[in-house]
XYZ file of C-alpha atoms in Angstrom:
784
model
C 2.035 -9.130 20.931
C 3.611 -6.519 23.157
C 6.671 -7.632 25.118
C 5.016 -6.849 28.437
C 2.145 -9.188 27.482
C 4.568 -12.073 26.964
C 6.366 -11.329 30.228
C 3.040 -11.333 32.095
C 1.924 -14.791 30.951
C 5.350 -16.386 31.557
C 7.113 -14.440 34.339
C 9.379 -17.363 35.242
C 10.354 -18.122 31.648
C 10.987 -14.638 30.303
C 13.075 -12.582 32.667
C 14.088 -9.026 31.914
C 17.887 -8.983 31.594
C 20.084 -6.536 33.401
C 21.308 -3.860 31.048
C 24.844 -2.568 31.360
C 25.376 1.031 30.419
C 27.452 1.224 27.279
C 28.490 3.660 24.596
C 27.041 3.794 21.086
C 29.233 3.027 18.088
C 30.402 5.764 15.798
C 28.756 5.612 12.348
C 31.826 4.163 10.605
C 32.356 1.630 13.397
C 28.752 0.512 12.954
C 29.213 0.156 9.197
C 32.401 -1.836 9.709
C 30.451 -4.182 12.006
C 27.738 -5.079 9.509
C 29.088 -4.681 5.968
C 30.473 -7.758 4.170
C 33.828 -7.583 2.340
C 32.068 -7.212 -1.015
C 30.623 -3.878 0.194
C 33.875 -2.399 1.493
C 33.669 0.363 -1.135
C 31.160 2.140 1.127
C 33.863 2.572 3.804
C 36.620 5.210 3.791
C 40.058 3.905 2.844
C 41.444 3.646 6.437
C 38.490 1.462 7.472
C 38.442 -0.420 4.170
C 41.920 -1.803 4.866
C 40.629 -3.573 7.995
C 38.566 -6.089 5.977
C 41.278 -6.922 3.438
C 43.945 -9.615 3.560
C 46.609 -9.147 6.213
C 44.242 -7.345 8.578
C 43.953 -8.667 12.173
C 40.157 -8.616 11.637
C 40.183 -10.702 8.436
C 38.980 -13.806 10.329
C 35.636 -12.038 10.877
C 35.327 -11.149 7.185
C 35.695 -14.486 5.316
C 35.430 -14.538 1.524
C 33.819 -17.993 1.598
C 31.484 -19.382 4.241
C 28.788 -21.997 4.756
C 25.059 -21.278 4.881
C 22.177 -22.693 6.915
C 18.901 -22.684 4.888
C 16.874 -22.741 8.140
C 13.877 -24.175 6.245
C 14.038 -21.406 3.629
C 14.028 -22.082 -0.117
C 15.675 -19.040 -1.695
C 19.485 -18.802 -1.282
C 19.379 -15.188 -0.048
C 17.141 -16.226 2.873
C 19.768 -18.552 4.350
C 21.760 -17.704 7.502
C 25.427 -16.976 6.869
C 27.530 -19.057 9.264
C 30.215 -16.524 10.094
C 31.744 -15.789 13.522
C 30.384 -13.016 15.702
C 32.530 -9.909 15.979
C 34.558 -9.360 19.133
C 33.661 -5.816 20.141
C 36.796 -5.176 22.172
C 39.002 -6.590 19.410
C 37.252 -4.447 16.756
C 37.593 -1.189 18.694
C 41.168 -2.004 19.669
C 42.273 -2.551 16.071
C 40.594 0.715 15.020
C 42.535 2.609 17.696
C 45.832 0.923 16.842
C 45.375 1.655 13.116
C 44.667 5.341 13.883
C 41.770 5.280 11.429
C 40.186 8.430 12.841
C 43.327 10.521 12.317
C 43.601 9.435 8.676
C 40.088 10.535 7.740
C 39.391 13.629 5.673
C 37.495 16.585 7.118
C 34.258 15.499 5.391
C 34.682 11.921 6.639
C 35.238 13.157 10.190
C 31.954 15.072 10.050
C 30.296 11.933 8.752
C 31.712 10.009 11.710
C 30.560 12.408 14.412
C 29.631 10.316 17.483
C 26.921 12.612 18.779
C 24.512 13.190 15.947
C 21.244 14.902 16.669
C 18.406 12.471 17.389
C 14.716 13.364 17.169
C 11.770 12.019 19.104
C 8.358 12.051 17.422
C 5.149 11.887 19.438
C 1.692 11.508 17.948
C -0.862 14.287 18.345
C -4.601 14.460 17.875
C -5.316 16.282 14.636
C -7.633 19.238 14.723
C -8.788 18.319 11.220
C -12.086 16.578 11.902
C -12.036 14.833 8.533
C -8.975 12.762 9.506
C -10.131 11.834 13.008
C -12.049 8.546 13.450
C -15.751 9.124 13.380
C -18.152 8.361 16.154
C -16.269 9.775 19.150
C -18.063 11.541 21.946
C -18.287 15.310 21.649
C -17.902 16.864 25.079
C -17.294 20.525 25.627
C -17.310 21.054 21.886
C -17.095 24.820 21.905
C -14.074 24.850 24.193
C -12.327 22.192 22.129
C -12.978 24.134 18.934
C -11.375 27.235 20.422
C -8.327 25.285 21.607
C -7.961 23.510 18.278
C -8.284 26.741 16.332
C -5.552 28.270 18.491
C -3.317 25.238 17.966
C -4.035 25.307 14.223
C -2.787 28.880 14.004
C 0.393 28.067 15.945
C 1.462 24.610 14.699
C 3.028 24.882 11.254
C 5.766 22.677 9.802
C 7.482 24.559 6.957
C 7.802 22.644 3.703
C 11.263 21.444 2.690
C 10.068 21.225 -0.937
C 7.791 24.273 -1.354
C 7.448 23.721 -5.104
C 5.946 20.279 -4.545
C 4.249 20.451 -1.145
C 2.777 23.238 0.968
C 3.662 23.701 4.614
C 1.902 21.339 7.011
C -0.583 22.922 9.359
C -1.788 21.068 12.457
C 0.697 18.189 12.059
C -0.185 14.749 13.408
C 3.083 14.496 15.347
C 5.490 16.734 17.170
C 9.279 16.740 16.896
C 11.683 17.084 19.823
C 15.436 16.740 20.108
C 16.274 13.560 22.035
C 19.466 12.783 23.917
C 20.829 9.504 25.225
C 20.106 8.639 28.861
C 22.644 9.888 31.398
C 23.482 8.748 34.898
C 20.955 11.240 36.219
C 18.307 9.705 33.983
C 19.128 5.981 33.617
C 17.249 3.593 31.394
C 14.654 1.487 33.231
C 13.082 -1.500 31.428
C 9.509 -1.030 32.597
C 6.153 0.013 31.213
C 5.870 3.827 31.267
C 3.017 5.380 33.242
C -0.197 5.871 31.303
C 0.416 2.934 28.965
C -2.877 1.187 28.219
C -2.825 -2.581 27.886
C -3.723 -4.236 25.667
C -3.119 -1.521 23.092
C -5.697 -1.019 20.349
C -4.936 -3.323 17.433
C -2.457 -5.484 19.371
C -3.143 -9.072 20.498
C -4.662 -9.184 23.999
C -3.025 -12.329 25.355
C -3.479 -11.718 29.067
C -7.261 -11.270 28.859
C -7.887 -15.048 28.955
C -5.074 -15.472 31.548
C -3.157 -18.259 29.793
C -0.112 -19.918 31.279
C 3.175 -20.043 29.404
C 6.010 -22.536 29.281
C 9.125 -22.981 27.139
C 8.955 -26.345 25.388
C 9.590 -27.969 22.033
C 6.100 -27.715 20.580
C 7.015 -28.296 16.936
C 5.691 -24.950 15.689
C 5.158 -24.902 11.915
C 7.687 -22.461 10.486
C 7.771 -22.180 6.682
C 6.393 -25.686 6.364
C 8.838 -27.316 8.815
C 8.619 -28.044 12.538
C 10.903 -25.878 14.703
C 13.832 -27.597 16.370
C 14.189 -25.243 19.327
C 11.985 -24.559 22.353
C 9.164 -22.065 21.922
C 6.926 -20.256 24.380
C 3.738 -22.349 24.354
C 0.542 -20.889 25.810
C -2.115 -23.034 27.486
C -5.733 -21.989 28.051
C -7.699 -23.005 31.114
C -10.545 -25.471 30.528
C -13.913 -23.741 30.204
C -17.413 -25.178 30.674
C -19.682 -24.135 27.800
C -23.431 -24.047 28.502
C -24.310 -24.256 24.810
C -28.028 -23.718 25.255
C -27.479 -20.492 27.193
C -24.942 -19.348 24.618
C -27.432 -20.010 21.821
C -30.142 -18.141 23.693
C -27.766 -15.181 24.102
C -27.145 -14.937 20.356
C -30.340 -16.165 18.749
C -33.138 -15.035 21.060
C -35.589 -12.628 19.421
C -34.469 -9.832 21.700
C -30.838 -10.442 20.644
C -31.266 -10.444 16.862
C -29.413 -7.150 16.572
C -26.729 -8.131 19.112
C -25.294 -11.331 17.624
C -21.750 -9.983 17.903
C -18.751 -11.865 19.287
C -14.980 -11.421 19.144
C -13.152 -14.379 17.669
C -9.610 -15.299 16.725
C -8.015 -14.748 20.155
C -5.447 -13.354 20.803
C -5.987 -11.023 17.813
C -9.667 -10.304 18.236
C -11.927 -9.755 15.225
C -15.506 -8.550 15.608
C -17.896 -11.022 13.955
C -21.553 -11.896 13.559
C -22.466 -15.333 14.934
C -24.577 -17.375 12.506
C -24.444 -20.871 14.063
C -23.221 -22.794 17.113
C -22.265 -26.489 16.931
C -21.565 -28.598 20.054
C -21.285 -31.968 18.297
C -24.848 -32.903 19.178
C -27.000 -29.984 18.124
C -26.733 -27.128 15.644
C -28.105 -23.808 16.934
C -28.960 -20.941 14.599
C -31.493 -18.162 14.121
C -33.796 -20.718 12.462
C -33.920 -22.882 15.580
C -32.195 -26.009 16.909
C -31.472 -29.099 14.827
C -30.097 -32.430 16.060
C -27.033 -33.698 14.194
C -26.844 -37.033 12.423
C -24.102 -39.621 12.820
C -22.108 -38.345 9.826
C -22.375 -34.745 11.029
C -21.172 -35.740 14.493
C -18.125 -37.466 12.996
C -17.454 -34.422 10.851
C -17.593 -32.227 13.976
C -14.970 -34.402 15.705
C -12.621 -34.118 12.723
C -13.083 -30.344 12.593
C -12.490 -29.983 16.333
C -9.250 -31.993 16.151
C -8.075 -29.931 13.156
C -8.784 -26.628 14.911
C -6.892 -27.713 18.039
C -3.917 -28.856 15.940
C -3.941 -25.600 13.955
C -3.821 -23.489 17.126
C -0.921 -25.569 18.451
C 1.186 -25.823 15.276
C 0.502 -22.356 13.834
C 0.043 -20.166 16.912
C 1.759 -22.080 19.728
C -1.434 -22.258 21.808
C -2.769 -25.426 23.455
C -6.492 -24.815 23.688
C -7.435 -28.295 24.887
C -10.412 -30.284 23.629
C -12.729 -28.311 21.354
C -16.321 -28.933 22.426
C -18.062 -25.976 20.789
C -17.487 -24.467 17.329
C -18.970 -21.097 16.356
C -19.619 -20.177 12.709
C -19.206 -16.433 12.244
C -19.055 -13.756 9.538
C -15.889 -11.703 10.242
C -15.655 -7.922 10.161
C -14.113 -6.655 6.922
C -14.073 -2.855 6.953
C -16.037 0.320 7.511
C -18.075 1.529 4.550
C -19.896 4.702 3.640
C -23.505 4.347 2.566
C -25.101 6.553 -0.127
C -26.943 8.421 2.608
C -23.624 9.394 4.196
C -23.890 7.013 7.153
C -20.828 4.974 8.163
C -21.586 1.304 8.836
C -19.695 -1.959 9.309
C -19.270 -4.488 6.535
C -19.043 -8.183 7.391
C -17.964 -11.094 5.220
C -20.274 -13.424 3.327
C -18.352 -16.674 3.923
C -18.618 -18.164 7.410
C -15.502 -19.044 9.406
C -15.276 -21.557 12.233
C -13.653 -20.800 15.595
C -13.348 -22.761 18.867
C -15.572 -21.656 21.691
C -12.745 -21.265 24.213
C -11.123 -18.577 22.009
C -14.306 -16.473 21.618
C -15.075 -13.404 23.728
C -18.421 -11.681 24.201
C -16.864 -8.239 24.576
C -13.693 -6.523 23.422
C -11.437 -5.307 26.261
C -10.004 -2.571 23.999
C -12.501 -1.580 21.265
C -11.084 0.224 18.267
C -12.526 3.776 18.088
C -12.179 3.691 14.276
C -14.750 0.902 14.072
C -17.734 2.809 15.432
C -20.792 3.255 13.295
C -22.286 6.671 12.731
C -25.756 6.613 11.258
C -26.498 10.340 11.432
C -24.718 13.015 9.421
C -22.507 15.412 11.307
C -23.118 19.193 11.197
C -21.493 21.069 8.332
C -19.290 23.012 10.732
C -17.840 19.754 12.023
C -17.661 17.862 8.734
C -16.260 20.839 6.799
C -14.507 23.275 9.190
C -13.784 26.790 7.997
C -10.409 26.857 6.259
C -10.370 23.160 5.359
C -9.793 22.075 1.779
C -12.446 20.171 -0.160
C -13.120 18.864 -3.661
C -16.030 20.497 -5.489
C -18.295 17.902 -7.138
C -20.497 20.379 -8.978
C -19.793 22.140 -12.245
C -20.678 19.082 -14.295
C -24.312 19.046 -15.329
C -26.354 15.904 -15.021
C -29.329 17.126 -17.006
C -30.465 15.893 -20.389
C -28.192 16.697 -23.278
C -29.199 19.818 -25.146
C -30.802 21.516 -22.130
C -29.246 24.345 -20.191
C -28.262 23.940 -16.577
C -30.751 26.653 -15.609
C -33.623 24.469 -16.804
C -32.347 21.264 -15.212
C -30.580 21.384 -11.817
C -27.175 19.757 -11.826
C -27.972 17.334 -9.018
C -30.986 15.810 -10.769
C -31.807 13.979 -13.968
C -29.637 12.027 -16.336
C -25.995 12.469 -17.172
C -24.772 15.305 -19.295
C -22.179 18.040 -19.440
C -22.281 21.779 -18.964
C -20.063 24.435 -20.366
C -17.926 25.180 -17.321
C -15.707 22.358 -15.997
C -15.416 23.072 -12.291
C -15.957 19.420 -11.413
C -13.028 18.165 -9.297
C -11.656 21.619 -8.441
C -9.910 22.134 -5.103
C -11.684 24.710 -2.935
C -11.472 26.105 0.564
C -14.388 26.406 2.976
C -15.060 30.101 3.505
C -18.203 29.949 5.612
C -21.818 28.804 5.864
C -25.054 30.292 4.538
C -28.789 29.608 4.839
C -28.601 29.010 8.588
C -25.662 26.649 8.300
C -27.322 24.338 5.758
C -25.038 25.169 2.811
C -21.422 26.152 2.304
C -19.552 29.024 0.735
C -16.286 28.054 -0.983
C -13.249 29.817 -2.457
C -11.670 28.203 -5.513
C -7.993 27.263 -4.998
C -7.069 25.360 -8.153
C -9.270 24.216 -11.057
C -9.229 20.744 -12.557
C -9.064 19.744 -16.230
C -11.305 21.681 -18.554
C -13.190 20.193 -21.506
C -10.400 21.078 -23.941
C -7.744 19.264 -21.877
C -9.925 16.180 -21.431
C -10.512 15.988 -25.177
C -6.762 16.269 -25.825
C -6.111 13.305 -23.540
C -8.890 11.254 -25.161
C -7.482 11.948 -28.636
C -3.913 11.053 -27.598
C -5.041 7.740 -26.144
C -7.237 6.906 -29.146
C -4.313 7.517 -31.487
C -2.038 5.375 -29.302
C -4.484 2.463 -29.305
C -4.736 2.599 -33.097
C -0.937 2.386 -33.354
C -0.666 -0.474 -30.828
C 1.403 -3.356 -32.156
C -0.176 -6.664 -33.093
C -0.073 -9.755 -30.885
C 0.153 -13.398 -32.027
C -1.192 -16.489 -30.292
C 1.134 -18.960 -28.617
C 0.203 -21.619 -31.176
C 1.221 -19.360 -34.065
C 4.489 -18.388 -32.374
C 5.433 -22.003 -31.595
C 4.768 -22.982 -35.207
C 6.838 -20.069 -36.560
C 9.794 -20.828 -34.260
C 9.513 -24.605 -34.861
C 9.189 -25.322 -31.153
C 6.732 -27.363 -29.175
C 4.206 -25.301 -27.247
C 5.398 -26.702 -23.898
C 9.043 -25.726 -24.589
C 7.969 -22.245 -25.694
C 5.901 -21.717 -22.557
C 8.798 -22.747 -20.285
C 11.360 -20.548 -22.058
C 9.064 -17.527 -22.038
C 8.203 -18.106 -18.375
C 10.814 -19.385 -15.895
C 13.479 -22.031 -16.456
C 15.375 -23.015 -13.294
C 18.755 -24.731 -13.380
C 20.958 -26.138 -10.640
C 23.405 -25.448 -9.069
C 21.890 -22.445 -7.378
C 18.333 -22.824 -8.669
C 19.007 -19.989 -11.133
C 16.280 -18.795 -13.467
C 17.486 -18.535 -17.071
C 14.037 -18.108 -18.585
C 13.110 -14.921 -20.419
C 10.478 -13.898 -17.811
C 8.115 -12.584 -20.484
C 5.171 -13.886 -18.477
C 4.369 -15.885 -15.341
C 1.615 -18.472 -15.313
C 2.107 -19.179 -11.623
C 1.808 -15.531 -10.561
C -0.587 -14.742 -13.425
C 1.514 -11.831 -14.620
C 2.180 -10.420 -18.079
C 4.847 -8.019 -19.355
C 3.523 -4.832 -20.941
C 4.382 -4.555 -24.618
C 5.617 -8.144 -24.781
C 2.878 -10.561 -23.726
C -0.772 -10.536 -22.734
C -3.461 -13.007 -21.747
C -6.387 -13.497 -24.124
C -9.431 -14.295 -21.993
C -11.597 -15.268 -24.954
C -9.125 -17.894 -26.202
C -7.676 -18.714 -22.756
C -4.140 -18.528 -24.116
C -1.066 -16.333 -24.109
C -0.205 -13.924 -26.911
C 3.184 -12.485 -27.912
C 4.172 -9.242 -29.612
C 6.660 -8.929 -32.466
C 9.469 -7.827 -30.129
C 8.854 -10.895 -27.937
C 9.033 -13.204 -30.965
C 12.326 -11.587 -32.001
C 13.877 -12.187 -28.562
C 12.649 -15.801 -28.527
C 14.300 -16.375 -31.906
C 17.577 -14.860 -30.674
C 17.469 -17.032 -27.532
C 16.925 -20.145 -29.642
C 19.917 -19.306 -31.838
C 22.217 -18.417 -28.922
C 21.478 -21.404 -26.650
C 20.286 -24.381 -28.726
C 21.473 -26.950 -26.134
C 19.163 -25.415 -23.528
C 16.134 -25.859 -25.787
C 17.235 -29.365 -26.776
C 17.667 -30.433 -23.153
C 14.271 -29.002 -22.144
C 12.638 -30.711 -25.140
C 14.205 -34.116 -24.385
C 13.607 -33.982 -20.616
C 10.323 -34.292 -18.840
C 8.966 -31.240 -17.093
C 10.996 -30.641 -13.931
C 11.028 -28.124 -11.117
C 14.734 -27.573 -11.879
C 17.144 -28.921 -14.494
C 20.862 -29.702 -14.159
C 23.181 -27.220 -15.842
C 25.838 -29.934 -16.321
C 23.667 -31.345 -19.124
C 23.814 -28.182 -21.265
C 27.613 -27.785 -21.223
C 29.485 -28.474 -24.464
C 32.223 -31.067 -23.788
C 34.784 -32.744 -26.042
C 33.524 -36.254 -25.346
C 29.865 -35.300 -25.366
C 29.296 -36.162 -21.702
C 28.178 -34.029 -18.773
C 30.233 -31.019 -17.818
C 31.718 -30.191 -14.438
C 30.105 -28.021 -11.767
C 32.369 -25.065 -12.599
C 31.523 -25.355 -16.286
C 27.819 -25.460 -15.418
C 28.107 -22.299 -13.313
C 29.888 -20.506 -16.161
C 27.185 -21.605 -18.632
C 24.444 -20.226 -16.365
C 26.309 -16.926 -15.967
C 26.613 -16.578 -19.753
C 22.868 -16.979 -20.165
C 22.165 -14.527 -17.331
C 24.533 -11.967 -18.865
C 22.791 -12.383 -22.228
C 19.389 -11.785 -20.601
C 20.633 -8.756 -18.620
C 22.287 -7.193 -21.694
C 18.872 -6.984 -23.354
C 17.150 -5.628 -20.233
C 14.882 -8.669 -19.942
C 15.491 -8.906 -16.189
C 13.896 -5.481 -15.615
C 10.709 -5.726 -17.668
C 7.549 -4.184 -16.127
C 5.148 -6.939 -15.095
C 1.534 -6.591 -14.011
C -1.358 -9.002 -13.321
C -2.782 -10.670 -16.404
C -6.273 -9.692 -15.217
C -5.399 -5.990 -15.430
C -6.593 -3.520 -18.026
C -3.587 -1.474 -19.077
C -2.685 1.435 -21.299
C -0.174 0.474 -24.013
C 3.362 1.783 -23.632
C 3.014 4.140 -26.580
C -0.140 5.514 -24.930
C 1.763 6.140 -21.694
C 4.481 7.964 -23.619
C 1.844 10.081 -25.392
C 0.281 11.056 -22.041
C 3.707 11.971 -20.636
C 4.391 14.285 -23.583
C 0.923 15.854 -23.327
C 1.065 16.475 -19.560
C 4.534 18.004 -19.874
C 3.321 20.311 -22.635
C 0.243 21.401 -20.653
C 2.309 21.972 -17.500
C 4.868 24.069 -19.391
C 2.067 26.083 -20.987
C 0.479 26.796 -17.594
C 3.876 27.724 -16.151
C 4.530 30.220 -18.930
C 1.019 31.616 -18.521
C 1.554 32.158 -14.790
C 4.945 33.757 -15.401
C 3.495 36.092 -18.029
C 0.471 37.080 -15.955
C 2.646 38.844 -13.377
C 3.837 41.265 -16.088
C 0.647 41.682 -18.093
C -2.100 41.868 -15.455
C -3.122 45.402 -16.374
C -3.208 44.606 -20.080
C -5.226 41.426 -19.500
C -7.727 43.281 -17.331
C -8.231 45.845 -20.109
C -8.749 43.116 -22.709
C -11.137 41.246 -20.391
C -13.172 44.403 -19.803
C -13.324 45.130 -23.541
C -14.421 41.544 -24.204
C -17.205 41.770 -21.653
C -18.427 45.071 -23.144
C -18.447 43.553 -26.644
C -20.321 40.516 -25.377
C -22.954 42.628 -23.667
C -23.289 44.769 -26.803
C -23.878 41.668 -28.919
C -26.573 40.487 -26.535
C -24.572 37.436 -25.335
C -25.421 35.652 -22.149
C -23.731 36.594 -18.946
C -21.095 34.112 -17.765
C -22.772 33.634 -14.394
C -26.047 32.630 -16.035
C -24.404 29.618 -17.717
C -23.334 28.185 -14.387
C -25.429 25.530 -12.643
C -27.697 27.006 -9.973
C -26.216 24.844 -7.222
C -22.970 26.811 -7.265
C -23.049 30.442 -8.391
C -19.678 31.865 -9.355
C -18.889 35.142 -7.670
C -16.036 37.428 -8.658
C -14.048 39.244 -6.045
C -10.858 41.176 -6.527
C -7.476 40.873 -4.914
C -6.380 44.385 -5.794
C -2.932 44.000 -4.294
C -2.103 41.176 -6.723
C -4.290 42.337 -9.572
C -6.091 39.023 -10.003
C -9.635 37.782 -9.520
C -10.776 35.175 -7.029
C -13.684 32.820 -7.603
C -16.121 31.638 -4.985
C -19.057 29.234 -4.864
C -22.115 30.287 -2.909
C -24.891 28.131 -1.405
C -23.225 24.792 -2.138
C -25.095 21.769 -0.744
C -23.339 19.000 1.165
C -23.806 16.540 -1.700
C -21.506 18.610 -3.957
C -18.561 18.773 -1.529
C -15.995 16.084 -0.701
C -13.983 16.450 2.520
C -10.270 15.673 2.564
C -9.135 12.284 3.969
C -12.529 10.897 5.028
C -12.781 7.770 7.150
C -13.600 5.332 5.748
C -12.173 6.056 2.309
C -14.705 6.289 -0.524
C -14.979 7.778 -3.992
C -17.944 9.408 -5.757
C -16.822 7.572 -8.925
C -17.605 3.936 -9.650
C -16.098 3.486 -13.132
C -12.391 3.575 -13.957
C -10.717 2.839 -17.280
C -7.129 3.165 -18.519
C -6.630 6.670 -19.870
C -9.161 8.342 -17.556
C -8.129 11.548 -15.819
C -8.362 11.562 -12.003
C -7.787 13.929 -9.087
C -6.500 12.864 -5.663
C -9.015 12.887 -2.803
C -6.446 12.332 -0.049
C -3.012 13.538 1.021
C -1.992 10.447 3.045
C -1.439 8.084 0.099
C 1.741 9.612 -1.287
C -0.029 12.278 -3.377
C -0.941 15.854 -2.620
C -4.622 16.630 -2.139
C -6.042 17.655 -5.514
C -3.101 16.288 -7.521
C -3.990 15.404 -11.120
C -3.024 12.224 -12.924
C -3.925 9.670 -15.594
C -4.868 6.024 -15.063
C -2.446 3.727 -16.897
C -3.605 0.408 -15.391
C -6.639 -0.958 -13.548
C -6.116 -4.038 -11.347
C -8.567 -6.283 -9.563
C -7.716 -6.580 -5.870
C -9.273 -8.289 -2.867
C -12.497 -6.653 -1.704
C -12.320 -8.281 1.722
C -10.463 -5.497 3.504
C -10.064 -2.841 0.810
C -12.576 -0.003 0.348
C -12.629 -0.686 -3.412
C -12.164 -3.883 -5.466
C -9.978 -1.960 -7.922
C -6.375 -0.817 -7.700
C -5.037 1.890 -10.004
C -1.605 2.688 -11.408
C -1.395 6.445 -11.953
C 0.846 8.659 -14.041
C 0.972 11.924 -12.096
C 1.161 15.252 -13.903
C 3.910 16.489 -11.580
C 6.631 14.468 -9.805
C 6.299 13.717 -6.110
C 8.878 12.196 -3.709
C 6.638 9.258 -2.743
C 6.179 8.135 -6.360
C 8.409 5.894 -8.462
C 8.658 4.606 -12.019
C 6.169 1.691 -11.788
C 8.799 -0.783 -13.022
C 10.151 1.628 -15.622
C 6.830 2.460 -17.289
C 6.789 6.164 -16.347
C 9.391 8.864 -15.580
C 10.985 8.953 -12.140
C 8.733 10.301 -9.378
C 5.514 10.204 -11.404
C 4.199 6.663 -10.967
C 2.139 5.558 -7.968
C -0.328 2.774 -7.122
C -3.471 3.648 -5.158
C -6.943 2.337 -4.473
C -9.850 3.491 -6.612
C -11.390 4.908 -3.421
C -8.577 7.481 -3.214
C -9.309 9.350 -6.460
C -12.158 11.049 -8.318
C -12.609 10.217 -12.003
C -12.781 13.416 -14.046
C -13.484 11.565 -17.315
C -16.649 9.903 -15.996
C -19.684 11.482 -14.397
C -20.006 10.809 -10.638
C -22.400 8.333 -9.094
């Protein structure tokens, strides 16, 4: 919730403190305040000396200290119990040591106290495709003129012109910001024009709860808090259940069974039933509850009240009415182009006192739009789109002239314009169809076949996998010991994992090229390289395997039991720590701590297939780069050859190139005489063959995705440029509750981009990215 919301419900408990005007730290002073002694290498030498032995500040930089777990389990989540820095003492020692005077010129520039700060403020985009749908359209013509003027003026130049174009009509503006002065002091108050509650934020004050600081035992990481918390209390409400049921389930209200549940974070939902402990109301009528159902209602009501108190810090009082609802999931695009709401299929139960009949701040993004918008609004002139034509859908063996491309069964035509990036040039046929200019083509048939061949060859050369039973028999280990060594093996002290991490049964993850899950046999399988590492581990640490074999399964074992001692007893704590470090060093030396893991339910491209795609994309990109470089010198010669080829083709009676194109998009040739190159345009393109950039909600014309398929980006707000090409290397199943697609994709991009990574070392730097299937168009499969 917003801070002002909390201050409103508990004005006597949360008081705004008085701020004293201070002075910001210099950058090196700030670093000295937060860095531990182990990170002193990031400080210049004069400041580094202040955290070493003999320094007057050494007491604030201890080498050893105690930790408070604070109900956390992992050691790095604990609170370090070290003293707070004395600001005056810190600054005084820095002045006395004359650290600033001993800095180099570059370090002084780094330590400038008055760096330039920037303030960013959100703007309304003039790109209609990225604005939430369903808003009112008042004074449209005037707005269009203003937006067109702003579009021509607002341009953010690209800092990486080779990777990204300049940004037109940015979504935010940048201004230089300076610290407040005495003439403009800081005032802790809500600025004018601030709307409360803000869209998407919890609306606490709407039900007017009261707040009080008390020890409510809030559940924090499975433990009850030990300190006072701000507890909210709702006022008792009288629920006329019969009137409430009539409101939702009357015949006139069948299409208005909407309520907002889950206060204070409201979620739009469809009410399916109302239970007051005596009767059950639904669209099918009213039914009286039996004795067992009444007892079940009382247990549910007590559980809901306890959950609100322990999880949310809200005392809602006695629950007398429970509503069963289907919660809102997401906005979805229908085949007709309409945007509608999608609700869940599993009912959730909420207390009546936390249900609202209207939303005080409705989200403008969640408005349905049943009618299609005009072409001029959906596809403004100058906006970029993806062309969905160019791939015939007629019967195989027939020409596109005989069978229109938007009808019939699937097939392919000669020209691969499907997925090309185009620019809206104008409208024809009284604004019913579009005219487009081609910006960049997608993969042609030859390139797609090259990728298919490379992946087929890689799959044939994929290494063999062996079942866990076969591996355990070959290594002379029990299957339970093998599974624990290959998974995770935790030892105390420190709860350190000395397992090989080749798989994870708990997280259901496998390591590419090492392990995989066989769904037919319901068992794990290991590659030859995994078997080799398991054999080396067995030879290097036999006492670990012996101890795991002799001990019962445990959440964590004791490292003192695996230490070699003279008398054969348990080792000391220091010896145990050294033994664990030796195993960890052995694992790290073989790179087993950095293996790429992915869900065991995923369909993935083998590592040799990924490497083959990388080599192929690099070769194609270099070829295109050389072709572009050569075209600037040989334009005249190419034009002569092209003209001669056309004359020879006409003399031989060959078909004209335009006649082979599908009738939905005729290719026109226009010249750019200044550059000596031809431009291509599509005329009379219907709406169904054009995809607008960044639609809301996200959707894809493709419904099938397989590893190795070629895709093109449909958005530019997911870390990829609009129209960027890539290859699917993994397909994951994700939750469909709030995502626009049940599939997630790992992509290998053709060209590097700053927002991309390596996908756990599977692809080169800057070329791996994970996106939803709704963000890309599959070029290897025909569209829906």
